[in-house]
CSV table of C-alpha atoms and ligand atoms in Angstrom, one decimal:
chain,number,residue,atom,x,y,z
A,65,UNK,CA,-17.8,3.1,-25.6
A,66,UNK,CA,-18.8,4.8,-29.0
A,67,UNK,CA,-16.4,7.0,-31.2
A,68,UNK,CA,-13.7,9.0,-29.6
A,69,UNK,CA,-11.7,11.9,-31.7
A,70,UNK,CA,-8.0,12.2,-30.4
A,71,UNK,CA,-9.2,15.6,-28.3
A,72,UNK,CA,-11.3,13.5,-26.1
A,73,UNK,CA,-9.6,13.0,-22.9
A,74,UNK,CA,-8.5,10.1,-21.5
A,75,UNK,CA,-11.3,7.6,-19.5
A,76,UNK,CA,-10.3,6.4,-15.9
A,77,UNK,CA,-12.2,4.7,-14.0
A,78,UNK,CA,-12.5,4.1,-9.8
A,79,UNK,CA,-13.6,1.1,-8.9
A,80,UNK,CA,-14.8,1.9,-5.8
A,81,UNK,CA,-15.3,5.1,-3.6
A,82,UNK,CA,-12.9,6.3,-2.1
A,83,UNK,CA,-11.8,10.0,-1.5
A,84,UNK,CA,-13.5,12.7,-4.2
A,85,UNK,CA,-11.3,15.5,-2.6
A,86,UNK,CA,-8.0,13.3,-4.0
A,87,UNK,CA,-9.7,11.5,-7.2
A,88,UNK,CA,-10.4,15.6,-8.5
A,89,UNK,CA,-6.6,15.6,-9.1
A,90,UNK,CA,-7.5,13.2,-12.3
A,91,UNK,CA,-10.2,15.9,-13.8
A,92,UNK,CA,-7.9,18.2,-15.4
A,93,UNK,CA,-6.8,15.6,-17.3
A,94,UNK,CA,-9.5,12.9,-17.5
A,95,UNK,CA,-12.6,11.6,-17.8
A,96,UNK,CA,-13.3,10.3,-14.6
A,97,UNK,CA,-16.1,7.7,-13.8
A,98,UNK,CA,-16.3,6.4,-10.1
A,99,UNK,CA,-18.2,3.4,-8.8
A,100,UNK,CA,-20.5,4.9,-6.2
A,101,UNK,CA,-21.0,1.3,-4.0
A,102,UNK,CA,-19.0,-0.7,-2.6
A,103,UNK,CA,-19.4,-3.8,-5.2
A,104,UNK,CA,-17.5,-7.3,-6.2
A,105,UNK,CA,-17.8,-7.0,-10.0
A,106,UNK,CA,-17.8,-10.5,-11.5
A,107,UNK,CA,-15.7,-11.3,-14.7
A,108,UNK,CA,-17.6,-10.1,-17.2
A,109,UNK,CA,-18.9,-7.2,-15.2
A,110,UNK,CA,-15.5,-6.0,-14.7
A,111,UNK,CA,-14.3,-6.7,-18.4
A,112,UNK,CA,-17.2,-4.8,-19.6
A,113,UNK,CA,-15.9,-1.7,-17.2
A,114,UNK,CA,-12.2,-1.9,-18.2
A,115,UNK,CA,-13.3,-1.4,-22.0
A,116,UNK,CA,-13.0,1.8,-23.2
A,117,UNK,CA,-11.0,2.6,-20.5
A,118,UNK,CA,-7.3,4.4,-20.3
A,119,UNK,CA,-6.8,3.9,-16.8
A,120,UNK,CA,-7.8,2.3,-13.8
A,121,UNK,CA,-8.0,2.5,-10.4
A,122,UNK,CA,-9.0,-0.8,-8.9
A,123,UNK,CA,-8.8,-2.6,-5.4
A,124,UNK,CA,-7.7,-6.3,-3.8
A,125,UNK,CA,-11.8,-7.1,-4.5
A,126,UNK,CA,-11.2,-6.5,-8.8
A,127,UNK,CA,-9.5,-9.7,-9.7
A,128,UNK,CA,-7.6,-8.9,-13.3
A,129,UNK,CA,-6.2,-10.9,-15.5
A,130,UNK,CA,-5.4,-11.4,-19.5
A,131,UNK,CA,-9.5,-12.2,-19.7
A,132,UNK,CA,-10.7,-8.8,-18.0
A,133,UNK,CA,-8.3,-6.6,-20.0
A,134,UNK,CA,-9.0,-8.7,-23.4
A,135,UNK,CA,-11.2,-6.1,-24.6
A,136,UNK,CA,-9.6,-2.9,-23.2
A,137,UNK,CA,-7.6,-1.9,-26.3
A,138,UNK,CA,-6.5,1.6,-25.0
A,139,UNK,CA,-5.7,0.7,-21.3
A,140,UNK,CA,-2.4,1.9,-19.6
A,141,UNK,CA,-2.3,1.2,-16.5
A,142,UNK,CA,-3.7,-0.7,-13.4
A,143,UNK,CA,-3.2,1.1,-10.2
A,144,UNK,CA,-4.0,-0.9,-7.7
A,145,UNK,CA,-5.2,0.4,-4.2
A,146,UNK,CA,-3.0,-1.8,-1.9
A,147,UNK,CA,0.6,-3.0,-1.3
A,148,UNK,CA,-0.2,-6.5,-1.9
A,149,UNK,CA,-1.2,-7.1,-5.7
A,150,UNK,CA,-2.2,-11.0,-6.1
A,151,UNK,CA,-5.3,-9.8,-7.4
A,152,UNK,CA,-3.7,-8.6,-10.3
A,153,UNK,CA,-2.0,-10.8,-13.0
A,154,UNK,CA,1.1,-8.7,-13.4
A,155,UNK,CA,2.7,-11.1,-16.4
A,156,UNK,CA,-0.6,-10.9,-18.1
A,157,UNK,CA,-0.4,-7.1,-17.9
A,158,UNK,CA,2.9,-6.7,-19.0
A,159,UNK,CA,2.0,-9.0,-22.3
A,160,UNK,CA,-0.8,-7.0,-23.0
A,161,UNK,CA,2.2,-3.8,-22.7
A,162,UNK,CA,-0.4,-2.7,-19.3
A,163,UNK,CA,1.5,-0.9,-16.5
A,164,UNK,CA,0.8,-1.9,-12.9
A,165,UNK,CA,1.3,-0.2,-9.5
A,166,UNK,CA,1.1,-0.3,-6.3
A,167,UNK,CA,1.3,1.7,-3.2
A,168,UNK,CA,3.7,0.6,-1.2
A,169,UNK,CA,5.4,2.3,1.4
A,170,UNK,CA,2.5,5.2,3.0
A,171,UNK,CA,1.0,2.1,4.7
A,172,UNK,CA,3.9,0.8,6.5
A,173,UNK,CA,3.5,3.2,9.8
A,174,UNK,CA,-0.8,2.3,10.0
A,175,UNK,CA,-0.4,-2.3,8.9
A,176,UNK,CA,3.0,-2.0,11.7
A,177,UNK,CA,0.7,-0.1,14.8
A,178,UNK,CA,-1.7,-2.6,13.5
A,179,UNK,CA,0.0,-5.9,13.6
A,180,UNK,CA,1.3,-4.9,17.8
A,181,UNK,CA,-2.3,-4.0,18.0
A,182,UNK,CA,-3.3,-7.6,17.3
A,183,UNK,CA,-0.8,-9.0,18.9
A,184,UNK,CA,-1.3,-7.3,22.3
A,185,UNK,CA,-4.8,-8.0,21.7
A,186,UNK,CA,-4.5,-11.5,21.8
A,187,UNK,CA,-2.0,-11.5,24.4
A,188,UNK,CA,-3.7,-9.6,26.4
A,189,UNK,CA,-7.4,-11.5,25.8
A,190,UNK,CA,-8.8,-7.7,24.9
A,191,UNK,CA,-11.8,-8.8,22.2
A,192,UNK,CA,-13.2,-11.9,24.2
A,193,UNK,CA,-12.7,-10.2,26.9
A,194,UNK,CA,-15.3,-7.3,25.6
A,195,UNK,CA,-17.5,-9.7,24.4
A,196,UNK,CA,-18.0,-11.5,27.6
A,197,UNK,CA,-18.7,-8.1,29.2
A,198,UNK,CA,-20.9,-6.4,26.3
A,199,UNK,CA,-22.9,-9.9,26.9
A,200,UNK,CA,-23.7,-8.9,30.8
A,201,UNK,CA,-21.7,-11.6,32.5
A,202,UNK,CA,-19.2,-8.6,34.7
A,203,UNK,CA,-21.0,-9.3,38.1
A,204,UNK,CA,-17.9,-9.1,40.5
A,205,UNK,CA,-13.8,-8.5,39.7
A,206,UNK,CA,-11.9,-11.6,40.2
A,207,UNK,CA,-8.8,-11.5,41.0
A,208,UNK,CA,-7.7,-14.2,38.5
A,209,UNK,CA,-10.3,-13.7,35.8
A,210,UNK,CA,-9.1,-12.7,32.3
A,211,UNK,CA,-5.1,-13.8,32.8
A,212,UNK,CA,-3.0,-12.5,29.7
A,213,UNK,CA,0.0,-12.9,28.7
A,214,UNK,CA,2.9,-10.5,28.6
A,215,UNK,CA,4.9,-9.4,26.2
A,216,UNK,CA,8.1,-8.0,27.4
A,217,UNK,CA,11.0,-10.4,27.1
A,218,UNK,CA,9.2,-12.9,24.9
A,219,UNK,CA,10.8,-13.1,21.4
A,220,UNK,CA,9.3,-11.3,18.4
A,221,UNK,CA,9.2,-13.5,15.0
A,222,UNK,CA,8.6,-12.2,11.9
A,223,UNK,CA,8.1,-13.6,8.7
A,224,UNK,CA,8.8,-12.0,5.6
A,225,UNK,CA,11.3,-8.7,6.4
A,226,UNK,CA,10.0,-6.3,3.9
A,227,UNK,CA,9.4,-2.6,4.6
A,228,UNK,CA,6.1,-3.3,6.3
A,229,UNK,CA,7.8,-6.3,8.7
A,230,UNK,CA,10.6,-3.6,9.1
A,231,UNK,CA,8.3,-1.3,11.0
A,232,UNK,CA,7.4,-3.8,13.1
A,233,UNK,CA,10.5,-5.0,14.6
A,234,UNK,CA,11.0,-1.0,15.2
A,235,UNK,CA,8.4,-1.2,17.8
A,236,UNK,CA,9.6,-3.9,19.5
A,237,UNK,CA,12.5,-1.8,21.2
A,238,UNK,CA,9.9,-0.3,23.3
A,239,UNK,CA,8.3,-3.4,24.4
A,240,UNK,CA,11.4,-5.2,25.3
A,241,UNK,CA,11.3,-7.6,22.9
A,242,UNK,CA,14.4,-9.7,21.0
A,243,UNK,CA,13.3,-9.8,17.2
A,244,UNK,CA,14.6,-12.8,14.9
A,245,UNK,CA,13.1,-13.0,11.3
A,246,UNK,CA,13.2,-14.8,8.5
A,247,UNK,CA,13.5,-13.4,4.4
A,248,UNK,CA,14.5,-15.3,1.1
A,249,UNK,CA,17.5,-12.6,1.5
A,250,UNK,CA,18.7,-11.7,4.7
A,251,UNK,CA,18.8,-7.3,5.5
A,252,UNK,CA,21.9,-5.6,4.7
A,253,UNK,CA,23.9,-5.4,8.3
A,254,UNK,CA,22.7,-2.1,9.2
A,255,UNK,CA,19.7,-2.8,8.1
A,256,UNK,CA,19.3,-5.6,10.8
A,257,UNK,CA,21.3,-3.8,13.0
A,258,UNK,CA,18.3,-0.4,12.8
A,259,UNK,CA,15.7,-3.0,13.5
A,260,UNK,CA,18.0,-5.0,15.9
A,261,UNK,CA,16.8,-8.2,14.1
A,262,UNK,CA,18.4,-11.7,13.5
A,263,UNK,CA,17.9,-13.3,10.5
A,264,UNK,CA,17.1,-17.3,11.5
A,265,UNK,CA,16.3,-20.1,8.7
A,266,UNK,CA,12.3,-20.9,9.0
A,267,UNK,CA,12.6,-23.9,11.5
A,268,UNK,CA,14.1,-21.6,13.7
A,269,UNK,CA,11.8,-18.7,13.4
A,270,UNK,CA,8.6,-21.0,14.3
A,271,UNK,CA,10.7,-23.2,16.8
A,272,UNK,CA,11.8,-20.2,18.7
A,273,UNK,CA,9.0,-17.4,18.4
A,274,UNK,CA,6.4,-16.6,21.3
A,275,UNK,CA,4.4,-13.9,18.7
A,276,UNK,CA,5.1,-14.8,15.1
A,277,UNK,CA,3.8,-11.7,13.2
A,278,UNK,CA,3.2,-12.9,8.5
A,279,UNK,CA,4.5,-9.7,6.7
A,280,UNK,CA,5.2,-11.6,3.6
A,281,UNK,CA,3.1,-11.3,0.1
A,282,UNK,CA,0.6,-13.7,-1.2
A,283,UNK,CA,2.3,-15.8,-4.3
A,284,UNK,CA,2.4,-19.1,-5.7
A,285,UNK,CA,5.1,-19.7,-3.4
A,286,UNK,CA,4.0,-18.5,-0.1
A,287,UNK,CA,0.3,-20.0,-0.4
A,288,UNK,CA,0.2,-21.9,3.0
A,289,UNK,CA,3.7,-21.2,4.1
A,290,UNK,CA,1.7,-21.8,7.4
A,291,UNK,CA,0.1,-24.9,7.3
A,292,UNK,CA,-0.1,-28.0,9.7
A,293,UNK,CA,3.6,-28.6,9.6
A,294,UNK,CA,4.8,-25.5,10.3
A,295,UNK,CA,2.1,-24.9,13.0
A,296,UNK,CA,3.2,-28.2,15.1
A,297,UNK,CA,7.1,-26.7,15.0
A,298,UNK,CA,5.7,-23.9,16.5
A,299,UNK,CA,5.5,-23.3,20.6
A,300,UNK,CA,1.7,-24.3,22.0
A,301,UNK,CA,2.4,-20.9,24.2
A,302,UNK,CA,3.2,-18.9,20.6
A,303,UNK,CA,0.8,-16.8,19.0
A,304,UNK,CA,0.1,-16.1,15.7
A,305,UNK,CA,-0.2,-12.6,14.3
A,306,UNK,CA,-1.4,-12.6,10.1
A,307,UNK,CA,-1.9,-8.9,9.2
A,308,UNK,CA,-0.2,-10.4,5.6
A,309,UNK,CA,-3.0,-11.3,3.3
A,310,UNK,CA,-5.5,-14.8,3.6
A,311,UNK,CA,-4.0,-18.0,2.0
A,312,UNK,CA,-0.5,-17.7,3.4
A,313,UNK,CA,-2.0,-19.4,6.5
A,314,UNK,CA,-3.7,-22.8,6.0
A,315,UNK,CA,-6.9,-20.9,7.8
A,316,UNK,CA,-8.3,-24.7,8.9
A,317,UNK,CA,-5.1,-26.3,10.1
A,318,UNK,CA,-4.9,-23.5,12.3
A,319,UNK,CA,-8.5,-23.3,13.3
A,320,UNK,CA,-7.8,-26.6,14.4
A,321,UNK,CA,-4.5,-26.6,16.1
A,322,UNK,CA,-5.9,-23.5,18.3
A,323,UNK,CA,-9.1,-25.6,19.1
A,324,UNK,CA,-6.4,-28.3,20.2
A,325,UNK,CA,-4.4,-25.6,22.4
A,326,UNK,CA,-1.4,-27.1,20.1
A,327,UNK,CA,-1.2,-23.0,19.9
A,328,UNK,CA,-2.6,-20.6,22.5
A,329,UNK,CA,-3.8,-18.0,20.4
A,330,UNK,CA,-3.4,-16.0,17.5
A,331,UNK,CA,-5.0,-12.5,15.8
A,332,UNK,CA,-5.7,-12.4,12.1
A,333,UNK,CA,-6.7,-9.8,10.2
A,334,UNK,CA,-6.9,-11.3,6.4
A,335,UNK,CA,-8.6,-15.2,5.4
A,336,UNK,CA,-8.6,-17.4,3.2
A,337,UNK,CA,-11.6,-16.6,1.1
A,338,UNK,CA,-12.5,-13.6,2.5
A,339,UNK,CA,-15.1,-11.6,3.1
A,340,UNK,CA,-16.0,-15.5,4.4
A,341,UNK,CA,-14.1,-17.2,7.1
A,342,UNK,CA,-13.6,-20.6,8.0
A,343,UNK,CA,-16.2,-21.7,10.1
A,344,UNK,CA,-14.2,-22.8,13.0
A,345,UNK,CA,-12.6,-19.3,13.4
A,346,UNK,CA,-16.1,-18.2,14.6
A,347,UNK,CA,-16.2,-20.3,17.6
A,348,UNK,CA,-13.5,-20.2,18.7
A,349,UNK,CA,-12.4,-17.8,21.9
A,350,UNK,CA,-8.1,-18.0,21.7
A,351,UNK,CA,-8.4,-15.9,18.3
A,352,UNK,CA,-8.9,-12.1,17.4
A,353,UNK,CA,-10.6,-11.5,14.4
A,354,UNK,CA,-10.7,-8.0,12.2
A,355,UNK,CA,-12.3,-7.6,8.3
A,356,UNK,CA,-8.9,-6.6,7.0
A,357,UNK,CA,-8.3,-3.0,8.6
A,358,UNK,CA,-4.7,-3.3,9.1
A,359,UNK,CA,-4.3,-0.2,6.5
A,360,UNK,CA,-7.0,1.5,7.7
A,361,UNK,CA,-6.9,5.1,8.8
A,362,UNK,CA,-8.4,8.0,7.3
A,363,UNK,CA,-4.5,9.5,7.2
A,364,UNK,CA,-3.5,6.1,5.3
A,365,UNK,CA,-6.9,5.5,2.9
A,366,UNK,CA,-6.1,8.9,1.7
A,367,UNK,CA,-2.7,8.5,1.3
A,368,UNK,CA,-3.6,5.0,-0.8
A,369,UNK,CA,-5.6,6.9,-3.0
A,370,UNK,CA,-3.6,9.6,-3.6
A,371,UNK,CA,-0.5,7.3,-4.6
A,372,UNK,CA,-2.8,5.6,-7.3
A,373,UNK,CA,-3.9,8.9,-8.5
A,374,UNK,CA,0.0,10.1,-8.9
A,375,UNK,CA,0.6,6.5,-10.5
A,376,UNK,CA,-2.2,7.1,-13.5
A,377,UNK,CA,-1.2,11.2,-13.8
A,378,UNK,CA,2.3,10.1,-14.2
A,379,UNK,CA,1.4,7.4,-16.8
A,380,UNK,CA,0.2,10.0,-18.8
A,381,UNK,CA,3.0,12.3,-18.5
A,382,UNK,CA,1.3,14.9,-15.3
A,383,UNK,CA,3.1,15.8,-12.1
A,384,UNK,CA,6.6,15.1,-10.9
A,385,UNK,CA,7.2,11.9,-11.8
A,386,UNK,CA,5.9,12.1,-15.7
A,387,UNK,CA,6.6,9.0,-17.6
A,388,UNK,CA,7.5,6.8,-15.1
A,389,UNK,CA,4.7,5.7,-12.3
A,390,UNK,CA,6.9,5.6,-8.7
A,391,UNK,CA,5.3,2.5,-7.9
A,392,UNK,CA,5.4,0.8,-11.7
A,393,UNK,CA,5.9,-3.1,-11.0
A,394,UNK,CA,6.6,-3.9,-14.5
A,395,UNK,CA,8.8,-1.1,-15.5
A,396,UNK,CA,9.1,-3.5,-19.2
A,397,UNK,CA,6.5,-2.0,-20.3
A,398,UNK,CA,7.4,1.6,-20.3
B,166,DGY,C1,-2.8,-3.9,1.0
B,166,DGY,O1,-2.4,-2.8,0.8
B,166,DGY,O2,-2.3,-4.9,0.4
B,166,DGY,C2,-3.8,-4.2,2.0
B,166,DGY,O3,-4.1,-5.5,2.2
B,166,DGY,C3,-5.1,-3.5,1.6
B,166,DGY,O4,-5.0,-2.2,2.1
């Protein structure tokens, strides 16, 4: 990283492309080195990136933790490119006195039209469907070929009532569609009341939903918070909806209880392990499959990236939030 007088400017570095029109905000200020592929950086690799560094801009695929920062002596802040932020050891950051952030809240609008596009995707058969036509097998229209499911009247579930699960039950009004969910903390009354949602305990959300949507994050607590047992309280007509991140869902009890028909169907968007999938999700036809897209629209991306760039100006004292990143998770450390 060599010698650096106090005039240099601050380093950040982008570890990924994303969109150069947004990232020139940083060049006023900084230093700014972006990775031009798309690339999983092991350990080391990303260590070796973060020293030297003042800032970061990193995404879900950059796991960081005390051992990746170890070296990085002058580092700030992580600004990660995504609501969800298990990929980044926040406690570890806030030890080594490292800011993190977020950006939550521009995606709620793009993951919410997601999630109903997944789930009337699966009710509705739309992706096997296209694949048994792209494969040449539409010879004649039968009447009874390709039976859905619908939607209206059939009860919404959500897990995990957050801003993003919030959006969701708003778009139920126009499908007809009662909404119970379930939270550590139940909504404010007119919170629920805006989203016409009841709060249920767990049992009842998977006992009584016909589309359970996951909106919750990924943490030591919620790792499988759908595994077998929750899957056989839930109705064999229900399908499940995951646009929350892989791991919450035990991705093999539920490979298996939808080979069974002990659930008719279910659209994910996130896996356990991804980019790999459990094998059995592959085969299997009562299951709608995306690589983790729920966030993405160019409108959205941009915003993303945008809300990372305000995060590292701010760090460092720029724009209209100087001193205090709007999405800081570990405000401690300011
Ligand atoms: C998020 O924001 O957490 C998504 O999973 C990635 O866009």
């Amino acid at each position: 990283t060599g010698t650096r007088s106090m005039t240099d400017k601050p380093r950040v570095w982008v570890s990924r492309p994303t969109f150069p029109g947004v990232i020139a905000r940083l060049e006023p200020h900084f230093e700014v080195t972006v990775e031009d592929t798309e690339r999983k950086l092991g350990p080391s690799e990303l260590a070796a990136r973060l020293a030297g560094q003042d800032a970061v801009i990193v995404g879900l695929k950059d796991r960081i933790g005390a051992a990746e920062v170890g070296a990085a002596e002058r580092l700030r802040i992580v600004a990660n490119l995504a609501v969800g932020y298990d990929n980044i050891d926040v406690d570890a950051m806030s030890a080594a006195g490292i800011a993190v952030s977020n950006t939550a809240d521009v995606l709620n609008e793009s993951v919410a039209d997601y999630a109903w596009a997944l789930l009337l995707g699966a009710a509705r058969r739309m992706t096997a469907a296209e694949r048994w036509l792209r494969a040449g097998h539409w010879h004649a229209t039968e009447f009874k070929a390709w039976l859905g499911t619908d939607v209206r009247g059939r009860t919404l579930g959500i897990l995990g009532m957050g801003r993003i699960g919030q959006a969701i039950a708003h778009r139920a009004v126009g499908f007809g569609m009662p909404v119970i969910y379930h939270n550590r903390s139940p909504l404010p009354e007119e919170v629920e009341r805006a989203c016409r949602a009841r709060h249920v305990d767990k049992a009842q959300l998977l006992g009584e939903s016909d589309f359970l949507v996951l909106a919750l994050p990924l943490t030591p607590r919620t790792r499988h918070a759908i595994g077998a047992a929750e899957l056989a309280l839930m109705k064999p007509t229900a399908m499940l909806i995951n646009i929350a991140r892989g791991g919450i869902v035990d991705d093999a009890a539920l490979a298996a209880a939808l080979r069974d028909r002990r659930l008719a169907g279910a659209a994910l968007d996130v896996f356990e392990g991804e980019p790999k999938l459990h094998p059995a999700l592959l085969t299997l036809d009562n299951v709608v499959l995306s690589p983790h897209i729920a966030s993405a629209t160019t409108e959205t991306r941009r915003a993303m990236t945008s809300l990372a760039v305000d995060n590292v100006l701010a760090m460092f004292g720029h724009g209209p939030h100087a001193g205090r990143p709007p999405n800081i998770l570990n405000p401690n450390v300011l």
